[in-house]
Amino acid sequence: MSERIMVVTGAFATHTTKLYNYYVCPINWDIKEFNYLAVNYFGELKYLGKIIDKPIACNLQGKKIKIDIKIDNEIIVDLNEFCCLLKEGDFQLILLEPIIGGNKHLNLEYKGRGPFVSNIEQFKSFENLVEFFKSHQTIPNINP
């Protein structure tokens, strides 16, 4: 069974995942092979969640968001409130089940090299949860 983890960053990603357990990404991101989504912001793991369903296609035209299936009203309200942060056109909405985030916070720092996200079209990923958690091991401060 695949455990691939997609790791993203940003204030909006932190907000949507920690408060409402959803993530929004461009329609052209191929995310079908991922089972988990993690948000790392300012070098700290903010959220890790299991992707619970296939991505939901959405569309933003002007200030109106169109979603063809029924989703929680609180997500609709949040999307409408922050639609100014979305690009007009098609996007994907991913529903998540939290593993770490909100009150399940572990204060794990990323110790890998370079950023998780190198540009808007790419994201960092890990092949399994063991690899993911090994990269987030906090090195203790040994200086007196």
Short mmCIF file of N, CA, C and O in Angstrom, two decimals, residues 9-102:
data_model
loop_
_atom_site.label_atom_id
_atom_site.label_comp_id
_atom_site.label_asym_id
_atom_site.label_seq_id
_atom_site.Cartn_x
_atom_site.Cartn_y
_atom_site.Cartn_z
N THR A 9 3.56 24.29 1.55
CA THR A 9 3.82 25.32 2.53
C THR A 9 2.90 26.50 2.31
O THR A 9 2.23 26.59 1.28
N GLY A 10 2.85 27.39 3.27
CA GLY A 10 2.11 28.63 3.11
C GLY A 10 1.11 28.89 4.21
O GLY A 10 0.64 27.96 4.89
N ALA A 11 0.78 30.17 4.39
CA ALA A 11 -0.19 30.58 5.41
C ALA A 11 -1.59 30.07 5.09
O ALA A 11 -2.31 29.60 5.98
N PHE A 12 -1.99 30.15 3.83
CA PHE A 12 -3.34 29.71 3.45
C PHE A 12 -3.47 28.19 3.63
O PHE A 12 -4.48 27.70 4.14
N ALA A 13 -2.43 27.45 3.24
CA ALA A 13 -2.45 25.99 3.43
C ALA A 13 -2.52 25.64 4.91
O ALA A 13 -3.24 24.72 5.31
N THR A 14 -1.81 26.38 5.74
CA THR A 14 -1.85 26.15 7.18
C THR A 14 -3.26 26.42 7.71
O THR A 14 -3.81 25.64 8.49
N HIS A 15 -3.85 27.51 7.27
CA HIS A 15 -5.21 27.87 7.69
C HIS A 15 -6.24 26.81 7.30
O HIS A 15 -6.99 26.32 8.14
N THR A 16 -6.27 26.45 6.02
CA THR A 16 -7.32 25.54 5.53
C THR A 16 -7.19 24.14 6.12
O THR A 16 -8.20 23.49 6.41
N THR A 17 -5.96 23.68 6.30
CA THR A 17 -5.78 22.33 6.82
C THR A 17 -6.04 22.26 8.32
O THR A 17 -6.78 21.40 8.79
N LYS A 18 -5.45 23.18 9.09
CA LYS A 18 -5.59 23.11 10.55
C LYS A 18 -7.00 23.39 11.02
O LYS A 18 -7.47 22.80 11.99
N LEU A 19 -7.71 24.31 10.35
CA LEU A 19 -9.05 24.67 10.80
C LEU A 19 -10.15 23.81 10.19
O LEU A 19 -11.13 23.48 10.85
N TYR A 20 -10.00 23.47 8.90
CA TYR A 20 -11.12 22.83 8.20
C TYR A 20 -10.77 21.53 7.49
O TYR A 20 -11.61 20.95 6.81
N ASN A 21 -9.54 21.08 7.58
CA ASN A 21 -9.13 19.79 7.00
C ASN A 21 -9.37 19.70 5.50
O ASN A 21 -9.89 18.70 5.00
N TYR A 22 -9.00 20.76 4.79
CA TYR A 22 -9.01 20.70 3.33
C TYR A 22 -7.81 21.46 2.79
O TYR A 22 -7.18 22.24 3.49
N TYR A 23 -7.48 21.18 1.54
CA TYR A 23 -6.38 21.86 0.87
C TYR A 23 -6.81 22.16 -0.56
O TYR A 23 -7.53 21.37 -1.17
N VAL A 24 -6.37 23.30 -1.07
CA VAL A 24 -6.69 23.72 -2.44
C VAL A 24 -5.40 23.76 -3.24
O VAL A 24 -4.39 24.30 -2.76
N CYS A 25 -5.41 23.19 -4.44
CA CYS A 25 -4.22 23.24 -5.30
C CYS A 25 -4.64 23.40 -6.76
O CYS A 25 -5.79 23.17 -7.11
N PRO A 26 -3.68 23.80 -7.60
CA PRO A 26 -3.99 23.96 -9.02
C PRO A 26 -4.51 22.67 -9.65
O PRO A 26 -4.13 21.57 -9.23
N ILE A 27 -5.32 22.82 -10.64
CA ILE A 27 -5.92 21.66 -11.32
C ILE A 27 -4.87 20.81 -12.02
O ILE A 27 -5.04 19.60 -12.18
N ASN A 28 -3.74 21.41 -12.42
CA ASN A 28 -2.73 20.67 -13.18
C ASN A 28 -1.76 19.88 -12.28
O ASN A 28 -0.91 19.18 -12.79
N TRP A 29 -1.89 19.97 -10.96
CA TRP A 29 -1.05 19.14 -10.10
C TRP A 29 -1.56 17.72 -10.14
O TRP A 29 -2.74 17.45 -9.90
N ASP A 30 -0.68 16.77 -10.43
CA ASP A 30 -1.03 15.35 -10.47
C ASP A 30 -0.88 14.78 -9.06
O ASP A 30 0.22 14.45 -8.63
N ILE A 31 -1.97 14.69 -8.36
CA ILE A 31 -1.91 14.29 -6.96
C ILE A 31 -2.55 12.93 -6.70
O ILE A 31 -2.70 12.52 -5.55
N LYS A 32 -2.89 12.22 -7.76
CA LYS A 32 -3.59 10.94 -7.61
C LYS A 32 -2.79 9.89 -6.85
O LYS A 32 -3.36 9.03 -6.21
N GLU A 33 -1.46 9.96 -6.91
CA GLU A 33 -0.62 8.93 -6.27
C GLU A 33 -0.33 9.21 -4.81
O GLU A 33 0.37 8.45 -4.16
N PHE A 34 -0.85 10.32 -4.27
CA PHE A 34 -0.55 10.68 -2.89
C PHE A 34 -1.66 10.21 -1.94
O PHE A 34 -2.83 10.28 -2.27
N ASN A 35 -1.24 9.77 -0.76
CA ASN A 35 -2.17 9.31 0.26
C ASN A 35 -2.23 10.25 1.46
O ASN A 35 -3.16 10.19 2.25
N TYR A 36 -1.20 11.11 1.60
CA TYR A 36 -1.12 12.03 2.72
C TYR A 36 -0.71 13.41 2.21
O TYR A 36 -0.05 13.53 1.18
N LEU A 37 -1.07 14.43 3.00
CA LEU A 37 -0.65 15.79 2.71
C LEU A 37 -0.11 16.40 4.00
O LEU A 37 -0.74 16.27 5.07
N ALA A 38 1.07 17.01 3.90
CA ALA A 38 1.68 17.67 5.06
C ALA A 38 1.89 19.14 4.71
O ALA A 38 2.16 19.49 3.56
N VAL A 39 1.76 19.99 5.73
CA VAL A 39 2.02 21.42 5.57
C VAL A 39 3.18 21.78 6.48
O VAL A 39 3.13 21.54 7.69
N ASN A 40 4.22 22.32 5.88
CA ASN A 40 5.38 22.80 6.62
C ASN A 40 5.44 24.30 6.40
O ASN A 40 5.46 24.76 5.25
N TYR A 41 5.45 25.07 7.48
CA TYR A 41 5.46 26.53 7.36
C TYR A 41 6.47 27.09 8.34
O TYR A 41 6.44 26.73 9.53
N PHE A 42 7.37 27.91 7.84
CA PHE A 42 8.47 28.47 8.64
C PHE A 42 9.28 27.36 9.31
O PHE A 42 9.66 27.47 10.47
N GLY A 43 9.53 26.28 8.56
CA GLY A 43 10.38 25.20 9.05
C GLY A 43 9.77 24.32 10.11
O GLY A 43 10.46 23.56 10.76
N GLU A 44 8.47 24.37 10.29
CA GLU A 44 7.81 23.56 11.31
C GLU A 44 6.63 22.82 10.70
O GLU A 44 5.86 23.39 9.92
N LEU A 45 6.50 21.56 11.06
CA LEU A 45 5.36 20.78 10.59
C LEU A 45 4.09 21.30 11.26
O LEU A 45 3.96 21.27 12.47
N LYS A 46 3.17 21.82 10.46
CA LYS A 46 1.93 22.37 10.98
C LYS A 46 0.77 21.39 10.88
O LYS A 46 -0.19 21.49 11.64
N TYR A 47 0.85 20.47 9.92
CA TYR A 47 -0.29 19.59 9.68
C TYR A 47 0.17 18.36 8.90
O TYR A 47 1.02 18.45 8.01
N LEU A 48 -0.40 17.23 9.24
CA LEU A 48 -0.27 16.01 8.46
C LEU A 48 -1.64 15.36 8.44
O LEU A 48 -2.24 15.16 9.51
N GLY A 49 -2.16 15.09 7.26
CA GLY A 49 -3.47 14.49 7.15
C GLY A 49 -3.54 13.43 6.06
O GLY A 49 -2.78 13.48 5.10
N LYS A 50 -4.43 12.51 6.24
CA LYS A 50 -4.69 11.46 5.23
C LYS A 50 -5.70 12.00 4.24
O LYS A 50 -6.72 12.57 4.62
N ILE A 51 -5.40 11.84 2.96
CA ILE A 51 -6.34 12.23 1.91
C ILE A 51 -7.46 11.21 1.92
O ILE A 51 -7.23 10.01 1.76
N ILE A 52 -8.70 11.68 2.13
CA ILE A 52 -9.80 10.74 2.35
C ILE A 52 -10.66 10.46 1.12
O ILE A 52 -11.51 9.59 1.17
N ASP A 53 -10.42 11.18 0.06
CA ASP A 53 -11.21 10.96 -1.15
C ASP A 53 -10.46 11.51 -2.35
O ASP A 53 -9.46 12.23 -2.19
N LYS A 54 -10.94 11.22 -3.54
CA LYS A 54 -10.31 11.78 -4.73
C LYS A 54 -10.53 13.29 -4.74
O LYS A 54 -11.48 13.81 -4.14
N PRO A 55 -9.64 14.04 -5.42
CA PRO A 55 -9.78 15.49 -5.47
C PRO A 55 -11.11 15.91 -6.08
O PRO A 55 -11.66 15.24 -6.95
N ILE A 56 -11.63 17.03 -5.59
CA ILE A 56 -12.90 17.57 -6.06
C ILE A 56 -12.60 18.74 -6.99
O ILE A 56 -11.93 19.69 -6.60
N ALA A 57 -13.07 18.65 -8.22
CA ALA A 57 -12.87 19.73 -9.19
C ALA A 57 -13.77 20.91 -8.83
O ALA A 57 -14.96 20.74 -8.56
N CYS A 58 -13.18 22.11 -8.80
CA CYS A 58 -13.90 23.34 -8.48
C CYS A 58 -13.54 24.40 -9.51
O CYS A 58 -12.57 24.27 -10.24
N ASN A 59 -14.32 25.47 -9.52
CA ASN A 59 -14.08 26.55 -10.46
C ASN A 59 -14.39 27.88 -9.79
O ASN A 59 -15.40 28.00 -9.09
N LEU A 60 -13.53 28.85 -10.03
CA LEU A 60 -13.74 30.21 -9.53
C LEU A 60 -13.87 31.14 -10.72
O LEU A 60 -12.97 31.22 -11.55
N GLN A 61 -15.00 31.82 -10.82
CA GLN A 61 -15.25 32.83 -11.84
C GLN A 61 -15.71 34.09 -11.13
O GLN A 61 -16.75 34.07 -10.47
N GLY A 62 -14.93 35.17 -11.28
CA GLY A 62 -15.25 36.38 -10.54
C GLY A 62 -15.07 36.09 -9.07
O GLY A 62 -14.00 35.72 -8.63
N LYS A 63 -16.13 36.21 -8.31
CA LYS A 63 -16.06 35.89 -6.88
C LYS A 63 -17.01 34.74 -6.54
O LYS A 63 -17.40 34.56 -5.39
N LYS A 64 -17.35 33.94 -7.55
CA LYS A 64 -18.28 32.83 -7.35
C LYS A 64 -17.54 31.51 -7.54
O LYS A 64 -16.92 31.26 -8.56
N ILE A 65 -17.65 30.65 -6.52
CA ILE A 65 -17.03 29.33 -6.57
C ILE A 65 -18.09 28.30 -6.90
O ILE A 65 -19.15 28.26 -6.28
N LYS A 66 -17.78 27.47 -7.90
CA LYS A 66 -18.70 26.42 -8.31
C LYS A 66 -18.09 25.06 -7.95
O LYS A 66 -16.97 24.75 -8.33
N ILE A 67 -18.86 24.29 -7.19
CA ILE A 67 -18.47 22.93 -6.80
C ILE A 67 -19.65 22.03 -7.11
O ILE A 67 -20.77 22.30 -6.66
N ASP A 68 -19.41 20.98 -7.89
CA ASP A 68 -20.50 20.14 -8.37
C ASP A 68 -21.03 19.12 -7.37
O ASP A 68 -22.07 18.52 -7.60
N ILE A 69 -20.30 18.90 -6.29
CA ILE A 69 -20.79 17.94 -5.30
C ILE A 69 -20.99 18.65 -3.95
O ILE A 69 -20.46 19.73 -3.73
N LYS A 70 -21.73 18.01 -3.07
CA LYS A 70 -22.02 18.59 -1.76
C LYS A 70 -20.82 18.41 -0.85
O LYS A 70 -20.29 17.30 -0.71
N ILE A 71 -20.37 19.52 -0.23
CA ILE A 71 -19.32 19.46 0.78
C ILE A 71 -19.78 20.27 1.99
O ILE A 71 -20.75 21.01 1.91
N ASP A 72 -19.05 20.14 3.09
CA ASP A 72 -19.42 20.84 4.32
C ASP A 72 -19.56 22.34 4.09
O ASP A 72 -18.72 22.95 3.42
N ASN A 73 -20.61 22.91 4.65
CA ASN A 73 -20.88 24.33 4.49
C ASN A 73 -19.74 25.21 5.01
O ASN A 73 -19.45 26.25 4.45
N GLU A 74 -19.09 24.79 6.11
CA GLU A 74 -17.99 25.59 6.65
C GLU A 74 -16.84 25.72 5.65
O GLU A 74 -16.16 26.75 5.61
N ILE A 75 -16.61 24.71 4.82
CA ILE A 75 -15.58 24.79 3.79
C ILE A 75 -16.01 25.78 2.71
O ILE A 75 -15.21 26.60 2.26
N ILE A 76 -17.27 25.72 2.31
CA ILE A 76 -17.79 26.67 1.31
C ILE A 76 -17.64 28.11 1.82
O ILE A 76 -17.18 28.99 1.09
N VAL A 77 -18.03 28.36 3.06
CA VAL A 77 -17.92 29.69 3.65
C VAL A 77 -16.47 30.15 3.67
O VAL A 77 -16.15 31.28 3.31
N ASP A 78 -15.57 29.26 4.08
CA ASP A 78 -14.15 29.61 4.14
C ASP A 78 -13.59 29.91 2.76
O ASP A 78 -12.87 30.90 2.57
N LEU A 79 -13.92 29.08 1.78
CA LEU A 79 -13.47 29.33 0.40
C LEU A 79 -13.98 30.67 -0.11
O LEU A 79 -13.23 31.42 -0.74
N ASN A 80 -15.24 30.96 0.13
CA ASN A 80 -15.80 32.24 -0.31
C ASN A 80 -15.13 33.42 0.38
O ASN A 80 -14.89 34.46 -0.23
N GLU A 81 -14.81 33.26 1.65
CA GLU A 81 -14.17 34.33 2.41
C GLU A 81 -12.76 34.62 1.89
O GLU A 81 -12.31 35.75 1.90
N PHE A 82 -12.07 33.59 1.45
CA PHE A 82 -10.70 33.75 1.00
C PHE A 82 -10.52 33.55 -0.51
O PHE A 82 -9.43 33.26 -0.97
N CYS A 83 -11.58 33.72 -1.28
CA CYS A 83 -11.49 33.51 -2.72
C CYS A 83 -10.49 34.47 -3.37
O CYS A 83 -9.96 34.18 -4.44
N CYS A 84 -10.19 35.59 -2.72
CA CYS A 84 -9.20 36.53 -3.26
C CYS A 84 -7.81 35.91 -3.31
O CYS A 84 -6.94 36.38 -4.06
N LEU A 85 -7.57 34.82 -2.57
CA LEU A 85 -6.28 34.15 -2.58
C LEU A 85 -6.19 33.07 -3.66
O LEU A 85 -5.13 32.49 -3.87
N LEU A 86 -7.30 32.80 -4.32
CA LEU A 86 -7.34 31.76 -5.35
C LEU A 86 -7.22 32.39 -6.73
O LEU A 86 -7.67 33.51 -6.96
N LYS A 87 -6.62 31.64 -7.65
CA LYS A 87 -6.57 32.08 -9.04
C LYS A 87 -7.89 31.73 -9.71
O LYS A 87 -8.46 30.67 -9.46
N GLU A 88 -8.34 32.63 -10.57
CA GLU A 88 -9.58 32.37 -11.29
C GLU A 88 -9.41 31.16 -12.20
O GLU A 88 -8.35 30.91 -12.74
N GLY A 89 -10.46 30.38 -12.32
CA GLY A 89 -10.44 29.18 -13.15
C GLY A 89 -10.59 27.93 -12.31
O GLY A 89 -11.11 27.96 -11.19
N ASP A 90 -10.13 26.82 -12.86
CA ASP A 90 -10.29 25.52 -12.21
C ASP A 90 -9.22 25.29 -11.14
O ASP A 90 -8.08 25.72 -11.29
N PHE A 91 -9.62 24.58 -10.08
CA PHE A 91 -8.69 24.15 -9.04
C PHE A 91 -9.22 22.87 -8.42
O PHE A 91 -10.34 22.45 -8.69
N GLN A 92 -8.39 22.22 -7.60
CA GLN A 92 -8.77 20.98 -6.93
C GLN A 92 -8.89 21.23 -5.43
O GLN A 92 -8.09 21.96 -4.85
N LEU A 93 -9.85 20.60 -4.83
CA LEU A 93 -10.04 20.65 -3.39
C LEU A 93 -9.82 19.24 -2.85
O LEU A 93 -10.39 18.28 -3.38
N ILE A 94 -8.97 19.12 -1.84
CA ILE A 94 -8.65 17.82 -1.25
C ILE A 94 -9.18 17.79 0.17
O ILE A 94 -8.85 18.67 0.97
N LEU A 95 -9.98 16.79 0.50
CA LEU A 95 -10.49 16.62 1.85
C LEU A 95 -9.55 15.72 2.64
O LEU A 95 -9.05 14.71 2.11
N LEU A 96 -9.32 16.08 3.90
CA LEU A 96 -8.31 15.40 4.71
C LEU A 96 -8.86 14.95 6.06
O LEU A 96 -9.80 15.53 6.58
N GLU A 97 -8.23 13.91 6.59
CA GLU A 97 -8.49 13.47 7.95
C GLU A 97 -7.21 13.75 8.73
O GLU A 97 -6.14 13.24 8.38
N PRO A 98 -7.27 14.58 9.79
CA PRO A 98 -6.03 14.99 10.46
C PRO A 98 -5.35 13.87 11.23
O PRO A 98 -6.01 13.05 11.86
N ILE A 99 -4.03 13.84 11.12
CA ILE A 99 -3.20 12.97 11.94
C ILE A 99 -2.44 13.85 12.93
O ILE A 99 -2.38 13.56 14.11
N ILE A 100 -1.87 14.95 12.42
CA ILE A 100 -1.20 15.96 13.24
C ILE A 100 -1.72 17.31 12.77
O ILE A 100 -1.75 17.59 11.58
N GLY A 101 -2.09 18.15 13.69
CA GLY A 101 -2.58 19.48 13.34
C GLY A 101 -3.62 19.91 14.35
O GLY A 101 -4.22 19.09 15.04
N GLY A 102 -3.83 21.20 14.45
CA GLY A 102 -4.76 21.70 15.45
C GLY A 102 -4.28 21.36 16.83
O GLY A 102 -3.18 21.73 17.22
#
